[in-house]
């Protein structure tokens, strides 16, 4: 809170209240923004960009809830990729799915125990394919994200993912890139790309 009693997120609340007018009340929007700030604030290394990440997290959460509760109609299939830290495998899968689908699916990723940043070697391996992974950040798993998804792909997060009837679940046995050199991460990237390609063919058939 600033000296004049305003929050640094007031503009985010105002913008999202306008975007979700008739879907969520201003109070609900403010609550979601505050939750995003509380979640991301303590982990932020560069606070200058924190409002951008808070706005993105709040927008994603509001959309997930709106879709899960049927308040807004889905335009494309929803894919959710999960791993423990949301710093490697799930980030790669989400980025590759978005890149290869030409926006014919909407993609989210999350982790059961998210860390502070995406694995730099993963960022480098995807950059070799022309995919920019410098702006995504590890996000926590929420029930609303699972409820909104049509397909949930897990990679090593065990029983952390809640199970809802009517969802398609897949568990991919993919190596963890954490601590691995670039040449190993390239192999993991290629393994994930092959699996993503197969999944997209099935989902978009």
PDB file of C-alpha atoms in Angstrom:
ATOM      1  CA  UNK A   1       0.000   0.000   0.000  1.00  0.00           C
ATOM      2  CA  UNK A   2       1.369   3.415  -0.961  1.00  0.00           C
ATOM      3  CA  UNK A   3       1.402   6.548   1.209  1.00  0.00           C
ATOM      4  CA  UNK A   4      -1.819   7.822  -0.347  1.00  0.00           C
ATOM      5  CA  UNK A   5      -3.651   4.613   0.541  1.00  0.00           C
ATOM      6  CA  UNK A   6      -3.761   3.173  -2.963  1.00  0.00           C
ATOM      7  CA  UNK A   7      -2.575  -0.269  -3.980  1.00  0.00           C
ATOM      8  CA  UNK A   8      -0.016  -0.750  -6.772  1.00  0.00           C
ATOM      9  CA  UNK A   9      -2.531  -3.180  -8.244  1.00  0.00           C
ATOM     10  CA  UNK A  10      -5.496  -0.786  -8.400  1.00  0.00           C
ATOM     11  CA  UNK A  11      -5.078  -0.325 -12.151  1.00  0.00           C
ATOM     12  CA  UNK A  12      -4.964  -4.094 -12.652  1.00  0.00           C
ATOM     13  CA  UNK A  13      -8.213  -4.465 -10.706  1.00  0.00           C
ATOM     14  CA  UNK A  14      -9.825  -1.694 -12.738  1.00  0.00           C
ATOM     15  CA  UNK A  15      -8.745  -3.195 -16.056  1.00  0.00           C
ATOM     16  CA  UNK A  16      -9.831  -6.732 -15.154  1.00  0.00           C
ATOM     17  CA  UNK A  17     -13.131  -5.508 -13.718  1.00  0.00           C
ATOM     18  CA  UNK A  18     -13.840  -3.907 -17.086  1.00  0.00           C
ATOM     19  CA  UNK A  19     -12.706  -7.028 -18.984  1.00  0.00           C
ATOM     20  CA  UNK A  20     -14.912  -9.326 -16.883  1.00  0.00           C
ATOM     21  CA  UNK A  21     -17.903  -7.006 -16.466  1.00  0.00           C
ATOM     22  CA  UNK A  22     -21.013  -9.117 -16.055  1.00  0.00           C
ATOM     23  CA  UNK A  23     -18.919 -12.200 -15.283  1.00  0.00           C
ATOM     24  CA  UNK A  24     -17.280 -11.312 -11.957  1.00  0.00           C
ATOM     25  CA  UNK A  25     -17.989  -8.617  -9.408  1.00  0.00           C
ATOM     26  CA  UNK A  26     -15.336  -5.956  -8.719  1.00  0.00           C
ATOM     27  CA  UNK A  27     -14.901  -7.497  -5.255  1.00  0.00           C
ATOM     28  CA  UNK A  28     -14.114 -10.914  -6.729  1.00  0.00           C
ATOM     29  CA  UNK A  29     -11.645  -9.410  -9.181  1.00  0.00           C
ATOM     30  CA  UNK A  30      -9.921  -7.488  -6.388  1.00  0.00           C
ATOM     31  CA  UNK A  31      -9.692 -10.673  -4.306  1.00  0.00           C
ATOM     32  CA  UNK A  32      -8.105 -12.637  -7.159  1.00  0.00           C
ATOM     33  CA  UNK A  33      -5.608  -9.837  -7.852  1.00  0.00           C
ATOM     34  CA  UNK A  34      -4.696  -9.677  -4.162  1.00  0.00           C
ATOM     35  CA  UNK A  35      -4.175 -13.458  -4.112  1.00  0.00           C
ATOM     36  CA  UNK A  36      -1.929 -13.229  -7.167  1.00  0.00           C
ATOM     37  CA  UNK A  37       0.094 -10.467  -5.522  1.00  0.00           C
ATOM     38  CA  UNK A  38       0.461 -12.451  -2.295  1.00  0.00           C
ATOM     39  CA  UNK A  39       1.554 -15.503  -4.258  1.00  0.00           C
ATOM     40  CA  UNK A  40       4.074 -13.852  -6.560  1.00  0.00           C
ATOM     41  CA  UNK A  41       5.304 -10.935  -4.465  1.00  0.00           C
ATOM     42  CA  UNK A  42       7.559 -12.845  -2.050  1.00  0.00           C
ATOM     43  CA  UNK A  43       9.161 -14.740  -4.940  1.00  0.00           C
ATOM     44  CA  UNK A  44       9.802 -11.766  -7.218  1.00  0.00           C
ATOM     45  CA  UNK A  45      13.478 -11.095  -7.895  1.00  0.00           C
ATOM     46  CA  UNK A  46      12.854  -8.057 -10.102  1.00  0.00           C
ATOM     47  CA  UNK A  47       9.972  -6.159  -8.536  1.00  0.00           C
ATOM     48  CA  UNK A  48       9.702  -3.774 -11.479  1.00  0.00           C
ATOM     49  CA  UNK A  49       8.014  -6.538 -13.496  1.00  0.00           C
ATOM     50  CA  UNK A  50       5.872  -7.829 -10.639  1.00  0.00           C
ATOM     51  CA  UNK A  51       2.672  -5.989 -11.680  1.00  0.00           C
ATOM     52  CA  UNK A  52       2.920  -7.568 -15.145  1.00  0.00           C
ATOM     53  CA  UNK A  53       3.131 -11.052 -13.655  1.00  0.00           C
ATOM     54  CA  UNK A  54       0.363 -10.332 -11.150  1.00  0.00           C
ATOM     55  CA  UNK A  55      -1.929  -9.111 -13.932  1.00  0.00           C
ATOM     56  CA  UNK A  56      -1.183 -12.205 -16.008  1.00  0.00           C
ATOM     57  CA  UNK A  57      -1.723 -14.596 -13.097  1.00  0.00           C
ATOM     58  CA  UNK A  58      -4.990 -12.913 -12.084  1.00  0.00           C
ATOM     59  CA  UNK A  59      -6.289 -12.900 -15.664  1.00  0.00           C
ATOM     60  CA  UNK A  60      -5.464 -16.599 -16.087  1.00  0.00           C
ATOM     61  CA  UNK A  61      -7.130 -17.460 -12.788  1.00  0.00           C
ATOM     62  CA  UNK A  62     -10.277 -15.493 -13.614  1.00  0.00           C
ATOM     63  CA  UNK A  63     -10.527 -17.107 -17.043  1.00  0.00           C
ATOM     64  CA  UNK A  64     -10.011 -20.594 -15.580  1.00  0.00           C
ATOM     65  CA  UNK A  65     -12.765 -20.033 -13.018  1.00  0.00           C
ATOM     66  CA  UNK A  66     -15.093 -18.533 -15.635  1.00  0.00           C
ATOM     67  CA  UNK A  67     -14.597 -21.531 -17.926  1.00  0.00           C
ATOM     68  CA  UNK A  68     -14.833 -24.089 -15.116  1.00  0.00           C
ATOM     69  CA  UNK A  69     -18.118 -22.586 -13.927  1.00  0.00           C
ATOM     70  CA  UNK A  70     -19.514 -22.184 -17.446  1.00  0.00           C
ATOM     71  CA  UNK A  71     -19.618 -18.404 -17.268  1.00  0.00           C
ATOM     72  CA  UNK A  72     -17.798 -18.046 -20.579  1.00  0.00           C
ATOM     73  CA  UNK A  73     -17.812 -20.436 -23.523  1.00  0.00           C
ATOM     74  CA  UNK A  74     -14.664 -22.193 -24.626  1.00  0.00           C
ATOM     75  CA  UNK A  75     -13.498 -21.298 -28.107  1.00  0.00           C
ATOM     76  CA  UNK A  76     -10.819 -24.007 -28.406  1.00  0.00           C
ATOM     77  CA  UNK A  77      -9.798 -27.126 -26.432  1.00  0.00           C
ATOM     78  CA  UNK A  78      -8.000 -26.486 -23.131  1.00  0.00           C
ATOM     79  CA  UNK A  79      -4.765 -28.345 -22.356  1.00  0.00           C
ATOM     80  CA  UNK A  80      -3.115 -28.343 -18.931  1.00  0.00           C
ATOM     81  CA  UNK A  81       0.453 -29.591 -18.418  1.00  0.00           C
ATOM     82  CA  UNK A  82       1.607 -30.354 -14.885  1.00  0.00           C
ATOM     83  CA  UNK A  83       4.882 -31.258 -13.208  1.00  0.00           C
ATOM     84  CA  UNK A  84       6.301 -30.638  -9.742  1.00  0.00           C
ATOM     85  CA  UNK A  85       8.160 -27.344 -10.145  1.00  0.00           C
ATOM     86  CA  UNK A  86       6.593 -25.967 -13.353  1.00  0.00           C
ATOM     87  CA  UNK A  87      10.124 -25.027 -14.369  1.00  0.00           C
ATOM     88  CA  UNK A  88      10.995 -27.650 -16.968  1.00  0.00           C
ATOM     89  CA  UNK A  89       8.823 -30.390 -18.446  1.00  0.00           C
ATOM     90  CA  UNK A  90       5.411 -28.732 -18.125  1.00  0.00           C
ATOM     91  CA  UNK A  91       6.781 -25.414 -19.378  1.00  0.00           C
ATOM     92  CA  UNK A  92       8.319 -27.113 -22.417  1.00  0.00           C
ATOM     93  CA  UNK A  93       5.147 -29.048 -23.169  1.00  0.00           C
ATOM     94  CA  UNK A  94       2.963 -25.954 -22.907  1.00  0.00           C
ATOM     95  CA  UNK A  95       5.278 -23.851 -25.055  1.00  0.00           C
ATOM     96  CA  UNK A  96       5.582 -26.554 -27.709  1.00  0.00           C
ATOM     97  CA  UNK A  97       1.822 -27.145 -27.771  1.00  0.00           C
ATOM     98  CA  UNK A  98       1.137 -23.451 -28.233  1.00  0.00           C
ATOM     99  CA  UNK A  99       3.845 -23.192 -30.901  1.00  0.00           C
ATOM    100  CA  UNK A 100       2.725 -26.246 -32.876  1.00  0.00           C
ATOM    101  CA  UNK A 101      -1.036 -25.753 -32.639  1.00  0.00           C
ATOM    102  CA  UNK A 102      -1.195 -22.335 -34.307  1.00  0.00           C
ATOM    103  CA  UNK A 103      -3.440 -21.228 -31.410  1.00  0.00           C
ATOM    104  CA  UNK A 104      -6.020 -23.941 -32.130  1.00  0.00           C
ATOM    105  CA  UNK A 105      -5.776 -24.920 -28.466  1.00  0.00           C
ATOM    106  CA  UNK A 106      -5.429 -22.900 -25.289  1.00  0.00           C
ATOM    107  CA  UNK A 107      -2.593 -24.038 -23.063  1.00  0.00           C
ATOM    108  CA  UNK A 108      -1.833 -23.718 -19.371  1.00  0.00           C
ATOM    109  CA  UNK A 109       0.909 -25.166 -17.201  1.00  0.00           C
ATOM    110  CA  UNK A 110       1.369 -25.391 -13.447  1.00  0.00           C
ATOM    111  CA  UNK A 111       3.303 -27.149 -10.710  1.00  0.00           C
ATOM    112  CA  UNK A 112       2.423 -28.870  -7.466  1.00  0.00           C
ATOM    113  CA  UNK A 113       5.448 -27.160  -5.853  1.00  0.00           C
ATOM    114  CA  UNK A 114       6.390 -24.254  -8.170  1.00  0.00           C
ATOM    115  CA  UNK A 115       9.849 -22.737  -7.853  1.00  0.00           C
ATOM    116  CA  UNK A 116      11.047 -19.187  -8.511  1.00  0.00           C
ATOM    117  CA  UNK A 117      12.017 -19.347 -12.181  1.00  0.00           C
ATOM    118  CA  UNK A 118      11.994 -21.461 -15.318  1.00  0.00           C
ATOM    119  CA  UNK A 119      15.079 -23.643 -15.804  1.00  0.00           C
ATOM    120  CA  UNK A 120      17.543 -21.543 -17.899  1.00  0.00           C
ATOM    121  CA  UNK A 121      18.698 -24.615 -19.841  1.00  0.00           C
ATOM    122  CA  UNK A 122      15.092 -25.323 -20.791  1.00  0.00           C
ATOM    123  CA  UNK A 123      14.792 -21.719 -21.997  1.00  0.00           C
ATOM    124  CA  UNK A 124      17.918 -22.206 -24.105  1.00  0.00           C
ATOM    125  CA  UNK A 125      16.743 -25.513 -25.578  1.00  0.00           C
ATOM    126  CA  UNK A 126      13.441 -23.996 -26.667  1.00  0.00           C
ATOM    127  CA  UNK A 127      15.135 -20.878 -28.029  1.00  0.00           C
ATOM    128  CA  UNK A 128      16.922 -23.200 -30.463  1.00  0.00           C
ATOM    129  CA  UNK A 129      13.464 -23.958 -31.877  1.00  0.00           C
ATOM    130  CA  UNK A 130      12.530 -20.298 -32.083  1.00  0.00           C
ATOM    131  CA  UNK A 131      10.330 -20.436 -28.978  1.00  0.00           C
ATOM    132  CA  UNK A 132      10.715 -17.614 -26.448  1.00  0.00           C
ATOM    133  CA  UNK A 133      10.298 -18.873 -22.897  1.00  0.00           C
ATOM    134  CA  UNK A 134      11.699 -15.829 -21.120  1.00  0.00           C
ATOM    135  CA  UNK A 135       8.366 -14.365 -19.969  1.00  0.00           C
ATOM    136  CA  UNK A 136       6.546 -17.452 -18.565  1.00  0.00           C
ATOM    137  CA  UNK A 137       7.010 -18.100 -14.871  1.00  0.00           C
ATOM    138  CA  UNK A 138       6.268 -21.095 -12.600  1.00  0.00           C
ATOM    139  CA  UNK A 139       2.651 -21.105 -11.431  1.00  0.00           C
ATOM    140  CA  UNK A 140       0.837 -23.053  -8.707  1.00  0.00           C
ATOM    141  CA  UNK A 141      -1.707 -25.730  -9.487  1.00  0.00           C
ATOM    142  CA  UNK A 142      -5.296 -24.610  -8.855  1.00  0.00           C
ATOM    143  CA  UNK A 143      -8.538 -26.576  -8.886  1.00  0.00           C
ATOM    144  CA  UNK A 144     -10.055 -24.091 -11.321  1.00  0.00           C
ATOM    145  CA  UNK A 145      -7.288 -24.696 -13.865  1.00  0.00           C
ATOM    146  CA  UNK A 146      -7.936 -28.438 -13.691  1.00  0.00           C
ATOM    147  CA  UNK A 147     -11.692 -27.963 -13.921  1.00  0.00           C
ATOM    148  CA  UNK A 148     -11.318 -25.726 -16.977  1.00  0.00           C
ATOM    149  CA  UNK A 149      -9.067 -28.179 -18.846  1.00  0.00           C
ATOM    150  CA  UNK A 150     -10.246 -30.780 -21.344  1.00  0.00           C
ATOM    151  CA  UNK A 151      -6.945 -32.691 -21.242  1.00  0.00           C
ATOM    152  CA  UNK A 152      -4.635 -32.854 -18.219  1.00  0.00           C
ATOM    153  CA  UNK A 153      -1.115 -34.160 -18.781  1.00  0.00           C
ATOM    154  CA  UNK A 154       0.963 -34.959 -15.702  1.00  0.00           C
ATOM    155  CA  UNK A 155       4.714 -35.471 -15.642  1.00  0.00           C
ATOM    156  CA  UNK A 156       5.970 -36.661 -12.292  1.00  0.00           C
ATOM    157  CA  UNK A 157       3.614 -34.789  -9.969  1.00  0.00           C
ATOM    158  CA  UNK A 158       2.171 -37.956  -8.487  1.00  0.00           C
ATOM    159  CA  UNK A 159      -1.150 -37.647  -6.681  1.00  0.00           C
ATOM    160  CA  UNK A 160      -0.993 -33.856  -6.372  1.00  0.00           C
ATOM    161  CA  UNK A 161      -3.381 -33.338  -9.284  1.00  0.00           C
ATOM    162  CA  UNK A 162      -7.076 -33.462  -8.321  1.00  0.00           C
ATOM    163  CA  UNK A 163      -9.196 -35.809 -10.425  1.00  0.00           C
ATOM    164  CA  UNK A 164     -12.501 -34.627 -11.871  1.00  0.00           C
ATOM    165  CA  UNK A 165     -14.951 -36.830 -13.798  1.00  0.00           C
ATOM    166  CA  UNK A 166     -15.188 -36.312 -17.533  1.00  0.00           C
ATOM    167  CA  UNK A 167     -11.614 -35.137 -17.975  1.00  0.00           C
ATOM    168  CA  UNK A 168      -9.000 -36.847 -20.103  1.00  0.00           C
ATOM    169  CA  UNK A 169      -5.867 -37.567 -18.085  1.00  0.00           C
ATOM    170  CA  UNK A 170      -2.482 -38.657 -19.401  1.00  0.00           C
ATOM    171  CA  UNK A 171       0.693 -39.367 -17.443  1.00  0.00           C
ATOM    172  CA  UNK A 172       3.868 -38.950 -19.465  1.00  0.00           C
ATOM    173  CA  UNK A 173       7.024 -40.711 -18.334  1.00  0.00           C
ATOM    174  CA  UNK A 174       9.428 -37.899 -19.263  1.00  0.00           C
ATOM    175  CA  UNK A 175      12.895 -37.364 -17.786  1.00  0.00           C
ATOM    176  CA  UNK A 176      13.368 -34.351 -15.511  1.00  0.00           C
ATOM    177  CA  UNK A 177      15.651 -31.687 -17.080  1.00  0.00           C
ATOM    178  CA  UNK A 178      16.622 -30.271 -13.676  1.00  0.00           C
ATOM    179  CA  UNK A 179      20.419 -30.235 -13.384  1.00  0.00           C
ATOM    180  CA  UNK A 180      20.942 -31.778 -16.814  1.00  0.00           C
ATOM    181  CA  UNK A 181      23.312 -30.408 -19.490  1.00  0.00           C
ATOM    182  CA  UNK A 182      21.948 -28.866 -22.671  1.00  0.00           C
ATOM    183  CA  UNK A 183      22.470 -31.982 -24.807  1.00  0.00           C
ATOM    184  CA  UNK A 184      20.287 -34.022 -22.410  1.00  0.00           C
ATOM    185  CA  UNK A 185      17.647 -31.293 -22.239  1.00  0.00           C
ATOM    186  CA  UNK A 186      17.533 -31.295 -26.042  1.00  0.00           C
ATOM    187  CA  UNK A 187      16.637 -34.992 -25.955  1.00  0.00           C
ATOM    188  CA  UNK A 188      13.932 -34.314 -23.366  1.00  0.00           C
ATOM    189  CA  UNK A 189      12.605 -31.466 -25.514  1.00  0.00           C
ATOM    190  CA  UNK A 190      12.413 -33.729 -28.546  1.00  0.00           C
ATOM    191  CA  UNK A 191      10.674 -36.458 -26.522  1.00  0.00           C
ATOM    192  CA  UNK A 192       8.083 -33.961 -25.304  1.00  0.00           C
ATOM    193  CA  UNK A 193       7.614 -32.550 -28.802  1.00  0.00           C
ATOM    194  CA  UNK A 194       6.834 -36.011 -30.188  1.00  0.00           C
ATOM    195  CA  UNK A 195       4.261 -36.573 -27.437  1.00  0.00           C
ATOM    196  CA  UNK A 196       2.735 -33.105 -27.919  1.00  0.00           C
ATOM    197  CA  UNK A 197       2.462 -33.665 -31.666  1.00  0.00           C
ATOM    198  CA  UNK A 198       0.571 -36.923 -31.117  1.00  0.00           C
ATOM    199  CA  UNK A 199      -1.734 -35.300 -28.563  1.00  0.00           C
ATOM    200  CA  UNK A 200      -2.534 -32.371 -30.841  1.00  0.00           C
ATOM    201  CA  UNK A 201      -3.394 -34.727 -33.708  1.00  0.00           C
ATOM    202  CA  UNK A 202      -5.884 -36.472 -31.434  1.00  0.00           C
ATOM    203  CA  UNK A 203      -7.357 -33.347 -29.866  1.00  0.00           C
ATOM    204  CA  UNK A 204      -7.687 -31.453 -33.148  1.00  0.00           C
ATOM    205  CA  UNK A 205      -8.874 -34.390 -35.259  1.00  0.00           C
TER     206      UNK A 205
END
